[in-house]
Short mmCIF file of C-alpha atoms and ligand atoms in Angstrom, two decimals:
data_model
loop_
_atom_site.label_atom_id
_atom_site.label_comp_id
_atom_site.label_asym_id
_atom_site.label_seq_id
_atom_site.Cartn_x
_atom_site.Cartn_y
_atom_site.Cartn_z
CA UNK A 14 -0.36 0.22 -0.30
CA UNK A 15 1.68 3.99 -1.05
CA UNK A 16 2.49 6.57 1.27
CA UNK A 17 -0.68 8.15 -0.18
CA UNK A 18 -2.91 5.81 0.24
CA UNK A 19 -2.55 5.08 3.76
CA UNK A 20 -3.20 8.80 4.60
CA UNK A 21 -6.02 8.86 2.79
CA UNK A 22 -7.15 5.79 4.74
CA UNK A 23 -6.43 7.04 8.16
CA UNK A 24 -7.70 10.86 6.82
CA UNK A 25 -11.31 9.30 6.29
CA UNK A 26 -11.08 7.53 9.65
CA UNK A 27 -9.80 10.18 11.37
CA UNK A 28 -13.06 12.13 9.72
CA UNK A 29 -15.75 9.21 10.76
CA UNK A 30 -14.71 9.51 14.43
CA UNK A 31 -15.00 13.15 14.68
CA UNK A 32 -18.66 14.49 16.06
CA UNK A 33 -19.89 12.90 19.00
CA UNK A 34 -23.23 12.95 16.99
CA UNK A 35 -22.22 11.89 13.58
CA UNK A 36 -24.10 13.50 10.71
CA UNK A 37 -24.78 10.73 8.27
CA UNK A 38 -22.23 10.47 5.47
CA UNK A 39 -23.36 11.04 1.91
CA UNK A 40 -21.37 9.49 -0.69
CA UNK A 41 -22.26 10.28 -4.80
CA UNK A 42 -22.05 6.58 -6.37
CA UNK A 43 -21.95 7.15 -10.46
CA UNK A 44 -20.09 3.62 -10.87
CA UNK A 45 -17.16 5.31 -12.35
CA UNK A 46 -13.73 5.07 -11.89
CA UNK A 47 -13.59 8.24 -8.94
CA UNK A 48 -16.21 6.90 -7.20
CA UNK A 49 -15.13 3.51 -7.32
CA UNK A 50 -12.32 4.89 -4.83
CA UNK A 51 -13.37 6.55 -3.37
CA UNK A 52 -16.17 4.26 -1.90
CA UNK A 53 -14.00 1.57 -1.77
CA UNK A 54 -11.22 3.55 0.62
CA UNK A 55 -13.90 4.37 3.01
CA UNK A 56 -15.32 0.77 3.07
CA UNK A 57 -11.48 -0.22 4.23
CA UNK A 58 -11.31 2.38 6.52
CA UNK A 59 -14.39 2.21 8.53
CA UNK A 60 -13.78 -1.93 8.29
CA UNK A 61 -10.94 -1.81 10.05
CA UNK A 62 -12.92 -0.39 13.05
CA UNK A 63 -14.28 -2.46 15.62
CA UNK A 64 -18.55 -3.01 14.74
CA UNK A 65 -18.80 -0.49 17.93
CA UNK A 66 -17.73 2.24 16.49
CA UNK A 67 -18.99 2.17 13.30
CA UNK A 68 -22.20 4.45 14.00
CA UNK A 69 -22.30 6.76 11.58
CA UNK A 70 -24.49 6.46 9.15
CA UNK A 71 -23.06 6.41 5.54
CA UNK A 72 -26.11 6.65 2.68
CA UNK A 73 -24.39 5.18 -0.87
CA UNK A 74 -26.44 7.13 -3.55
CA UNK A 75 -26.58 6.36 -7.63
CA UNK A 76 -29.04 8.61 -9.23
CA UNK A 77 -30.60 7.16 -12.50
CA UNK A 78 -30.90 9.58 -15.69
CA UNK A 79 -33.46 7.05 -17.00
CA UNK A 80 -31.37 7.59 -19.99
CA UNK A 81 -28.34 6.12 -18.58
CA UNK A 82 -26.81 4.17 -21.32
CA UNK A 83 -28.37 0.51 -21.10
CA UNK A 84 -24.56 -1.50 -20.74
CA UNK A 85 -23.26 1.15 -17.88
CA UNK A 86 -26.71 1.44 -16.59
CA UNK A 87 -26.79 -3.04 -15.98
CA UNK A 88 -23.21 -2.88 -14.82
CA UNK A 89 -24.54 -0.18 -11.79
CA UNK A 90 -27.50 -1.62 -10.98
CA UNK A 91 -24.90 -5.03 -10.75
CA UNK A 92 -21.89 -3.23 -8.56
CA UNK A 93 -25.17 -1.83 -6.45
CA UNK A 94 -27.35 -4.91 -5.25
CA UNK A 95 -23.47 -6.47 -4.29
CA UNK A 96 -22.54 -3.78 -2.18
CA UNK A 97 -25.54 -4.00 -0.50
CA UNK A 98 -25.61 -7.68 -0.13
CA UNK A 99 -21.99 -7.35 1.16
CA UNK A 100 -22.28 -4.35 3.64
CA UNK A 101 -24.65 -6.14 4.99
CA UNK A 102 -23.23 -9.39 5.76
CA UNK A 103 -19.16 -7.56 6.30
CA UNK A 104 -21.46 -5.12 9.31
CA UNK A 105 -21.21 -2.14 7.67
CA UNK A 106 -23.48 1.19 8.26
CA UNK A 107 -23.94 1.50 4.34
CA UNK A 108 -27.36 1.61 2.66
CA UNK A 109 -27.69 1.84 -0.91
CA UNK A 110 -30.54 4.41 -2.30
CA UNK A 111 -31.32 5.20 -6.01
CA UNK A 112 -32.56 8.60 -7.22
CA UNK A 113 -34.61 9.14 -10.25
CA UNK A 114 -35.79 12.16 -11.76
CA UNK A 115 -39.80 13.47 -10.90
CA UNK A 116 -42.46 12.04 -13.84
CA UNK A 117 -42.68 15.72 -14.35
CA UNK A 118 -39.32 15.86 -15.52
CA UNK A 119 -37.49 13.51 -17.24
CA UNK A 120 -35.93 13.43 -20.17
CA UNK A 121 -39.42 11.45 -22.41
CA UNK A 122 -42.06 13.80 -20.50
CA UNK A 123 -40.06 17.31 -21.39
CA UNK A 124 -38.91 16.25 -25.26
CA UNK A 125 -41.71 14.52 -26.22
CA UNK A 126 -44.62 15.00 -23.93
CA UNK A 127 -44.25 19.40 -24.47
CA UNK A 128 -42.09 19.47 -26.43
CA UNK A 129 -38.52 20.59 -25.47
CA UNK A 130 -35.77 20.41 -28.35
CA UNK A 131 -32.98 17.95 -27.60
CA UNK A 132 -30.92 19.83 -25.41
CA UNK A 133 -27.90 21.77 -26.42
CA UNK A 134 -25.33 24.01 -24.77
CA UNK A 135 -28.04 27.26 -25.14
CA UNK A 136 -31.12 25.24 -23.76
CA UNK A 137 -29.43 22.09 -20.88
CA UNK A 138 -32.70 21.65 -19.70
CA UNK A 139 -31.85 18.67 -18.33
CA UNK A 140 -29.03 18.38 -16.33
CA UNK A 141 -30.61 20.04 -13.40
CA UNK A 142 -34.01 18.00 -13.38
CA UNK A 143 -32.55 14.61 -14.81
CA UNK A 144 -28.97 14.87 -12.40
CA UNK A 145 -29.03 17.44 -10.07
CA UNK A 146 -32.25 17.38 -8.35
CA UNK A 147 -32.69 14.24 -7.12
CA UNK A 148 -29.80 13.77 -5.53
CA UNK A 149 -30.40 17.62 -3.71
CA UNK A 150 -33.55 16.46 -2.56
CA UNK A 151 -32.79 13.56 -0.66
CA UNK A 152 -29.18 15.02 0.65
CA UNK A 153 -32.62 17.62 1.54
CA UNK A 154 -34.55 14.53 3.09
CA UNK A 155 -31.65 13.55 5.42
CA UNK A 156 -30.20 17.11 6.47
CA UNK A 157 -33.94 17.75 7.60
CA UNK A 158 -34.17 13.84 9.56
CA UNK A 159 -30.88 15.06 11.32
CA UNK A 160 -30.00 18.03 10.99
CA UNK A 161 -26.49 18.28 8.86
CA UNK A 162 -24.93 15.91 6.58
CA UNK A 163 -21.34 15.10 4.92
CA UNK A 164 -21.43 14.91 1.16
CA UNK A 165 -18.23 12.90 0.31
CA UNK A 166 -17.27 13.02 -3.08
CA UNK A 167 -14.57 11.59 -6.17
CA UNK A 168 -13.70 14.79 -7.06
CA UNK A 169 -10.07 14.97 -7.67
CA UNK A 170 -7.60 17.96 -9.03
CA UNK A 171 -5.92 16.35 -11.84
CA UNK A 172 -9.36 15.89 -13.57
CA UNK A 173 -9.45 18.95 -15.64
CA UNK A 174 -7.76 22.46 -15.11
CA UNK A 175 -12.08 24.05 -14.35
CA UNK A 176 -12.01 21.03 -11.92
CA UNK A 177 -8.52 22.26 -10.07
CA UNK A 178 -9.74 25.39 -10.04
CA UNK A 179 -13.22 24.90 -8.35
CA UNK A 180 -11.56 22.56 -6.19
CA UNK A 181 -8.78 24.90 -5.42
CA UNK A 182 -11.39 27.98 -5.51
CA UNK A 183 -13.64 25.51 -2.92
CA UNK A 184 -10.61 25.80 0.24
CA UNK A 185 -11.55 29.00 -0.03
CA UNK A 186 -14.65 28.16 2.73
CA UNK A 187 -12.65 26.12 4.87
CA UNK A 188 -13.43 25.00 7.86
CA UNK A 189 -11.51 22.88 9.18
CA UNK A 190 -8.71 20.74 7.68
CA UNK A 191 -11.05 18.11 5.50
CA UNK A 192 -14.92 19.45 5.32
CA UNK A 193 -15.37 22.78 3.06
CA UNK A 194 -19.30 24.46 3.06
CA UNK A 195 -22.27 22.88 -0.02
CA UNK A 196 -24.10 25.20 -1.67
CA UNK A 197 -26.74 23.95 0.72
CA UNK A 198 -27.36 24.30 4.05
CA UNK A 199 -26.08 22.45 6.63
CA UNK A 200 -24.86 20.08 3.33
CA UNK A 201 -20.25 19.78 4.39
CA UNK A 202 -18.13 17.99 2.03
CA UNK A 203 -15.65 15.66 2.67
CA UNK A 204 -13.75 15.10 -0.29
CA UNK A 205 -10.54 12.66 0.46
CA UNK A 206 -9.07 11.76 -3.02
CA UNK A 207 -8.90 14.94 -4.15
CA UNK A 208 -5.18 14.15 -4.60
CA UNK A 209 -5.14 11.77 -6.40
CA UNK A 210 -3.65 10.98 -10.28
CA UNK A 211 -4.96 9.47 -12.23
CA UNK A 212 -2.52 6.71 -12.97
CA UNK A 213 -2.52 6.29 -9.48
CA UNK A 214 -5.96 5.31 -9.40
CA UNK A 215 -6.16 2.85 -11.70
CA UNK A 216 -3.08 1.37 -10.97
CA UNK A 217 -4.62 0.95 -7.31
CA UNK A 218 -7.88 -0.43 -8.98
CA UNK A 219 -5.82 -2.84 -11.23
CA UNK A 220 -4.13 -3.61 -7.70
CA UNK A 221 -7.07 -3.96 -5.01
CA UNK A 222 -10.13 -5.84 -6.16
CA UNK A 223 -13.11 -3.96 -4.03
CA UNK A 224 -14.23 -5.27 -1.06
CA UNK A 225 -18.15 -5.75 -1.71
CA UNK A 226 -16.36 -8.82 -3.95
CA UNK A 227 -15.46 -9.92 -7.90
CA UNK A 228 -13.07 -7.53 -9.21
CA UNK A 229 -12.92 -4.51 -11.12
CA UNK A 230 -12.34 -6.33 -14.42
CA UNK A 231 -15.66 -5.54 -15.23
CA UNK A 232 -15.22 -1.76 -14.59
CA UNK A 233 -12.06 -1.08 -16.47
CA UNK A 234 -13.84 -3.46 -19.93
CA UNK A 235 -15.85 -0.70 -19.58
CA UNK A 236 -13.40 2.29 -19.70
CA UNK A 237 -11.75 0.44 -22.42
CA UNK A 238 -14.25 -0.39 -25.28
CA UNK A 239 -16.33 3.06 -24.00
CA UNK A 240 -13.02 4.76 -25.16
CA UNK A 241 -12.36 3.27 -28.32
CA UNK A 242 -9.79 0.36 -27.09
CA UNK A 243 -7.86 2.47 -25.30
CA UNK A 244 -6.11 2.20 -22.24
CA UNK A 245 -8.67 2.59 -19.54
CA UNK A 246 -5.54 5.62 -18.39
CA UNK A 247 -6.65 7.82 -21.15
CA UNK A 248 -9.71 9.80 -19.57
CA UNK A 249 -11.80 10.78 -22.56
CA UNK A 250 -12.70 14.72 -22.09
CA UNK A 251 -15.35 14.76 -24.87
CA UNK A 252 -17.62 13.52 -23.11
CA UNK A 253 -20.35 15.97 -20.88
CA UNK A 254 -18.90 15.98 -17.06
CA UNK A 255 -22.72 16.58 -15.48
CA UNK A 256 -23.30 14.98 -12.67
CA UNK A 257 -20.09 12.57 -11.19
CA UNK A 258 -20.74 10.41 -14.69
CA UNK A 259 -18.28 10.63 -17.38
CA UNK A 260 -20.26 8.53 -19.65
CA UNK A 261 -23.63 11.15 -20.81
CA UNK A 262 -27.35 9.96 -21.32
CA UNK A 263 -27.45 8.19 -24.48
CA UNK A 264 -29.55 11.05 -25.94
CA UNK A 265 -27.03 13.63 -24.86
CA UNK A 266 -27.00 16.09 -27.89
CA UNK A 267 -25.15 18.66 -26.01
CA UNK A 268 -22.04 16.51 -26.77
CA UNK A 269 -21.95 16.55 -31.10
CA UNK A 270 -21.20 13.10 -30.78
CA UNK A 271 -21.46 9.78 -28.89
CA UNK A 272 -17.84 8.77 -27.89
CA UNK A 273 -18.55 5.84 -25.55
CA UNK A 274 -21.63 4.69 -27.18
CA UNK A 275 -19.82 4.93 -30.64
CA UNK A 276 -17.48 2.97 -29.33
CA UNK A 277 -19.37 0.62 -27.20
CA UNK A 278 -20.96 -0.38 -31.04
CA UNK A 279 -17.73 -1.07 -32.29
CA UNK A 280 -16.59 -3.25 -29.39
CA UNK A 281 -19.71 -5.83 -30.45
CA UNK A 282 -22.35 -4.13 -28.50
CA UNK A 283 -24.11 -3.85 -32.03
CA UNK A 284 -27.65 -3.83 -30.92
CA UNK A 285 -26.64 -0.88 -29.31
CA UNK A 286 -27.13 0.91 -32.14
CA UNK A 287 -30.93 2.02 -32.56
CA UNK A 288 -30.17 4.35 -29.47
CA UNK A 289 -27.71 5.67 -31.32
CA UNK A 290 -29.56 6.23 -34.95
CA UNK A 291 -32.08 7.41 -32.38
CA UNK A 292 -29.84 10.08 -30.66
CA UNK A 293 -28.00 11.22 -34.03
CA UNK A 294 -32.06 12.15 -36.07
CA UNK A 295 -32.19 14.54 -32.81
CA UNK A 296 -29.17 15.87 -33.11
CA UNK A 297 -30.05 16.11 -36.38
CA UNK A 298 -33.20 17.49 -36.31
CA UNK A 299 -33.13 19.74 -33.09
CA UNK A 300 -32.72 23.24 -35.51
CA UNK A 301 -34.99 21.68 -38.62
CA UNK A 302 -37.85 24.63 -38.83
CA UNK A 303 -39.70 22.04 -40.16
CA UNK A 304 -39.88 19.92 -36.44
CA UNK A 305 -40.62 23.39 -34.23
CA UNK A 306 -43.24 25.29 -33.94
CA UNK A 307 -43.98 28.96 -34.30
CA UNK A 308 -45.23 29.54 -30.49
CA UNK A 309 -42.96 29.06 -28.17
CA UNK A 310 -44.86 27.13 -24.37
CA UNK A 311 -44.87 30.47 -22.83
CA UNK A 312 -47.06 32.02 -25.49
CA UNK A 313 -45.31 34.07 -27.47
CA UNK A 314 -44.97 33.95 -30.85
CA UNK A 315 -41.42 33.28 -32.40
CA UNK A 316 -39.68 33.78 -35.84
CA UNK A 317 -36.41 35.85 -36.15
CA UNK A 318 -33.57 32.93 -34.46
CA UNK A 319 -33.59 29.71 -33.93
CA UNK A 320 -32.68 30.05 -30.19
CA UNK A 321 -35.89 31.19 -30.15
CA UNK A 322 -38.12 28.79 -32.05
CA UNK A 323 -40.83 26.63 -30.23
CA UNK A 324 -41.55 23.10 -28.87
CA UNK A 325 -41.41 20.26 -31.25
CA UNK A 326 -44.59 20.56 -33.20
CA UNK A 327 -46.85 17.91 -32.06
CA UNK A 328 -46.74 15.81 -35.61
CA UNK A 329 -42.96 15.68 -34.61
CA UNK A 330 -43.31 14.56 -30.96
CA UNK A 331 -45.69 11.40 -32.46
CA UNK A 332 -43.43 10.77 -34.79
CA UNK A 333 -40.45 10.11 -31.72
CA UNK A 334 -42.33 8.81 -30.18
CA UNK A 335 -42.46 5.76 -32.43
CA UNK A 336 -38.93 5.74 -33.59
CA UNK A 337 -38.56 5.92 -29.95
CA UNK A 338 -40.44 2.64 -29.18
CA UNK A 339 -39.12 0.86 -33.05
CA UNK A 340 -35.86 1.51 -31.19
CA UNK A 341 -37.11 -0.62 -28.27
CA UNK A 342 -38.69 -2.92 -29.62
CA UNK A 343 -35.08 -3.69 -31.28
CA UNK A 344 -33.46 -3.38 -28.47
CA UNK A 345 -35.80 -5.88 -26.51
CA UNK A 346 -34.81 -8.59 -29.27
CA UNK A 347 -30.95 -8.74 -27.56
CA UNK A 348 -32.23 -7.28 -24.60
CA UNK A 349 -35.26 -8.67 -23.70
CA UNK A 350 -36.58 -6.61 -20.27
CA UNK A 351 -35.10 -3.58 -21.06
CA UNK A 352 -37.09 -0.70 -20.87
CA UNK A 353 -36.23 3.47 -22.88
CA UNK A 354 -39.34 4.55 -22.00
CA UNK A 355 -41.90 3.28 -19.33
CA UNK A 356 -45.07 3.03 -18.55
CA UNK A 357 -45.90 5.98 -16.18
CA UNK A 358 -44.03 8.58 -18.65
CA UNK A 359 -45.59 6.98 -21.37
CA UNK A 360 -48.88 8.14 -19.85
CA UNK A 361 -48.14 11.50 -18.35
CA UNK A 362 -46.69 12.05 -22.35
CA UNK A 363 -50.76 11.59 -23.37
CA UNK A 364 -52.26 14.03 -20.59
CA UNK A 365 -49.47 16.52 -21.15
CA UNK A 366 -50.66 16.00 -25.07
CA UNK A 367 -54.04 16.27 -23.55
CA UNK A 368 -52.80 20.16 -21.90
CA UNK A 369 -51.36 21.07 -24.63
CA UNK A 370 -54.50 20.46 -27.21
CA UNK A 371 -53.55 17.42 -28.93
CA UNK A 372 -55.57 15.49 -29.07
CA UNK A 373 -54.71 13.67 -33.29
CA UNK A 374 -52.30 11.88 -31.84
CA UNK A 375 -52.55 9.09 -29.11
CA UNK A 376 -50.20 7.27 -27.16
CA UNK A 377 -52.19 3.99 -26.90
CA UNK A 378 -52.31 4.01 -30.91
CA UNK A 379 -48.56 4.54 -31.27
CA UNK A 380 -47.97 2.15 -28.95
CA UNK A 381 -50.46 -0.68 -31.02
CA UNK A 382 -48.66 0.26 -34.35
CA UNK A 383 -45.87 -0.85 -32.65
CA UNK A 384 -45.77 -3.52 -30.88
CA UNK A 385 -49.92 -4.93 -32.22
CA UNK A 386 -51.26 -4.36 -29.02
CA UNK A 387 -54.89 -3.49 -28.09
CA UNK A 388 -54.66 -0.85 -25.57
CA UNK A 389 -57.60 2.27 -25.65
CA UNK A 390 -56.52 5.22 -25.39
CA UNK A 391 -58.03 5.63 -21.80
CA UNK A 392 -55.43 2.90 -20.67
CA UNK A 393 -52.73 5.96 -20.78
CA UNK A 394 -55.40 8.88 -19.65
CA UNK A 395 -54.46 9.19 -15.40
CA UNK A 396 -54.93 13.01 -14.89
CA UNK A 397 -54.24 12.24 -11.64
CA UNK A 398 -50.46 10.43 -12.39
CA UNK A 399 -48.79 13.51 -11.42
CA UNK A 400 -50.40 14.83 -8.64
CA UNK A 401 -49.85 10.90 -6.98
CA UNK A 402 -46.49 10.96 -8.54
CA UNK A 403 -45.80 14.14 -6.21
CA UNK A 404 -47.84 13.16 -3.59
CA UNK A 405 -45.29 9.80 -2.33
CA UNK A 406 -42.59 12.29 -2.43
CA UNK A 407 -43.33 14.18 -0.58
CA UNK A 408 -45.16 11.63 2.04
CA UNK A 409 -42.65 10.09 4.29
CA UNK A 410 -44.58 6.47 4.71
CA UNK A 411 -46.42 4.73 1.97
CA UNK A 412 -48.87 4.69 5.46
CA UNK A 413 -48.88 8.49 5.04
CA UNK A 414 -48.88 7.92 1.21
CA UNK A 415 -52.27 5.82 1.28
CA UNK A 416 -54.28 7.58 3.22
CA UNK A 417 -53.82 11.36 2.09
CA UNK A 418 -54.94 9.43 -1.37
CA UNK A 419 -58.05 8.46 -0.38
CA UNK A 420 -58.72 12.10 1.14
CA UNK A 421 -57.99 12.76 -1.85
CA UNK A 422 -60.43 11.04 -3.60
CA UNK A 423 -62.90 11.58 -1.62
CA UNK A 424 -62.69 15.38 -1.50
CA UNK A 425 -61.99 14.84 -5.23
CA UNK A 426 -65.91 13.13 -5.81
CA UNK A 427 -67.60 15.60 -3.57
CA UNK A 428 -65.79 18.02 -5.58
CA UNK A 429 -67.15 15.77 -9.44
CA UNK A 430 -70.65 16.25 -7.82
CA UNK A 431 -70.17 19.99 -7.24
CA UNK A 432 -71.53 19.29 -3.85
CA UNK A 433 -69.59 19.34 -0.60
CA UNK A 434 -72.11 17.90 1.86
CA UNK A 435 -70.65 16.09 3.90
CA UNK A 436 -67.17 16.14 3.34
CA UNK A 437 -65.93 17.28 6.57
CA UNK A 438 -67.49 14.48 8.48
CA UNK A 439 -66.92 11.69 6.02
CA UNK A 440 -62.67 12.41 5.99
CA UNK A 441 -63.25 12.63 9.72
CA UNK A 442 -64.40 9.07 9.10
CA UNK A 443 -62.12 7.58 6.71
CA UNK A 444 -59.68 9.00 9.21
CA UNK A 445 -60.49 7.14 11.82
CA UNK A 446 -61.99 3.93 10.15
CA UNK A 447 -58.09 4.57 8.96
CA UNK A 448 -56.51 4.66 12.23
CA UNK A 449 -58.32 1.68 13.51
CA UNK A 450 -57.09 -0.35 10.31
CA UNK A 451 -53.11 -0.01 11.61
S1 SF4 B 28 -25.21 13.32 -20.41
FE1 SF4 B 28 -26.44 14.87 -21.79
S2 SF4 B 28 -28.47 14.55 -21.70
FE2 SF4 B 28 -27.64 14.02 -19.71
S3 SF4 B 28 -28.25 15.51 -18.08
FE3 SF4 B 28 -25.94 15.71 -19.00
S4 SF4 B 28 -26.12 17.45 -20.67
FE4 SF4 B 28 -28.33 16.67 -20.26
#
């Protein structure tokens, strides 16, 4: 073990034991090399402590944008399962949590539902919605439970000049030797591997197996394949560095070419081709005048500048949904459980089309066309879906959600009948019978 690694392990251990009233640690885990190294070192440092001292909770949080590259997504999913299982076996105070964007924030609901144009550098509407907000909500929830939290990041100074600058700048806010303030109130950042160089990082991962089992071979292969056969020590600096991921979303049009996807296909993952073609279609037609409305979503008319063009016209939204479903059907020949767009998103798209007065296209008939199924329009037309999703996120437990949802249904039934008579007593009766049930 090198002196650097020994030093980092002792720093982690010291910080872990630092508070009397331990603030939880939240590790942002992307499955990439940096957060893998970070989690591995944290794990090893804490495992060396006697069990009775492992009292501080460690939450490993991984965000799924729902448009992850499927190859990377399945690798991360398997890793998270291993981490959770081994944490229990080894009595580690670690739990794994997966976050996802809210339904109204998903890529498909915005692109195909609202007609937002594919993101680019001037209108990058996706990063907050898909990557930043879900994790931020998780951190905020933990802070509201316990008062403060420490976020562990795998940021490193040698990654790029920009990163180096941002790490350097943030040192102005240093409160102690190791922690700096996070932009969220009552949150602090601890970046224990910030001084590790990329070559040393790979060297370490090549030599030391993960404490959650297996080897890092799959991770190294993934980097090698996604970098066009290069040695994993070479970093692909063209992929967007939003969130923690080196591999952007498979739909990403902020980069000119998705080199990771192309390299995976070149390395034998041919079944990913329909996804690459779909992304290219998005890219090629983003600024196609025929595809975009004159009207922006706020009602103003725009003609002049391409950056002011409105959302996609209804016909193109419907067309893209069809092509997406065809791509999904195609990839399911190889990966039968792979879902590119989920059922809730399809329902939300239909609801959004109706809100936009789009009645000439229906999600059900597009789906039936592609899959040969017999869905009715009403199967994709649950007006309550957004409200239910928001309510679910706001409730702390399933029981809270169930009760409040039922009370809302009672209230709605009165509303539909344009008659509020007896609403209060109905609600009181329901709460009473519900509490007897518990
Ligand atoms: S990877 Fe691309 S599509 Fe995904 S959130 Fe980042 S900029 Fe948006």
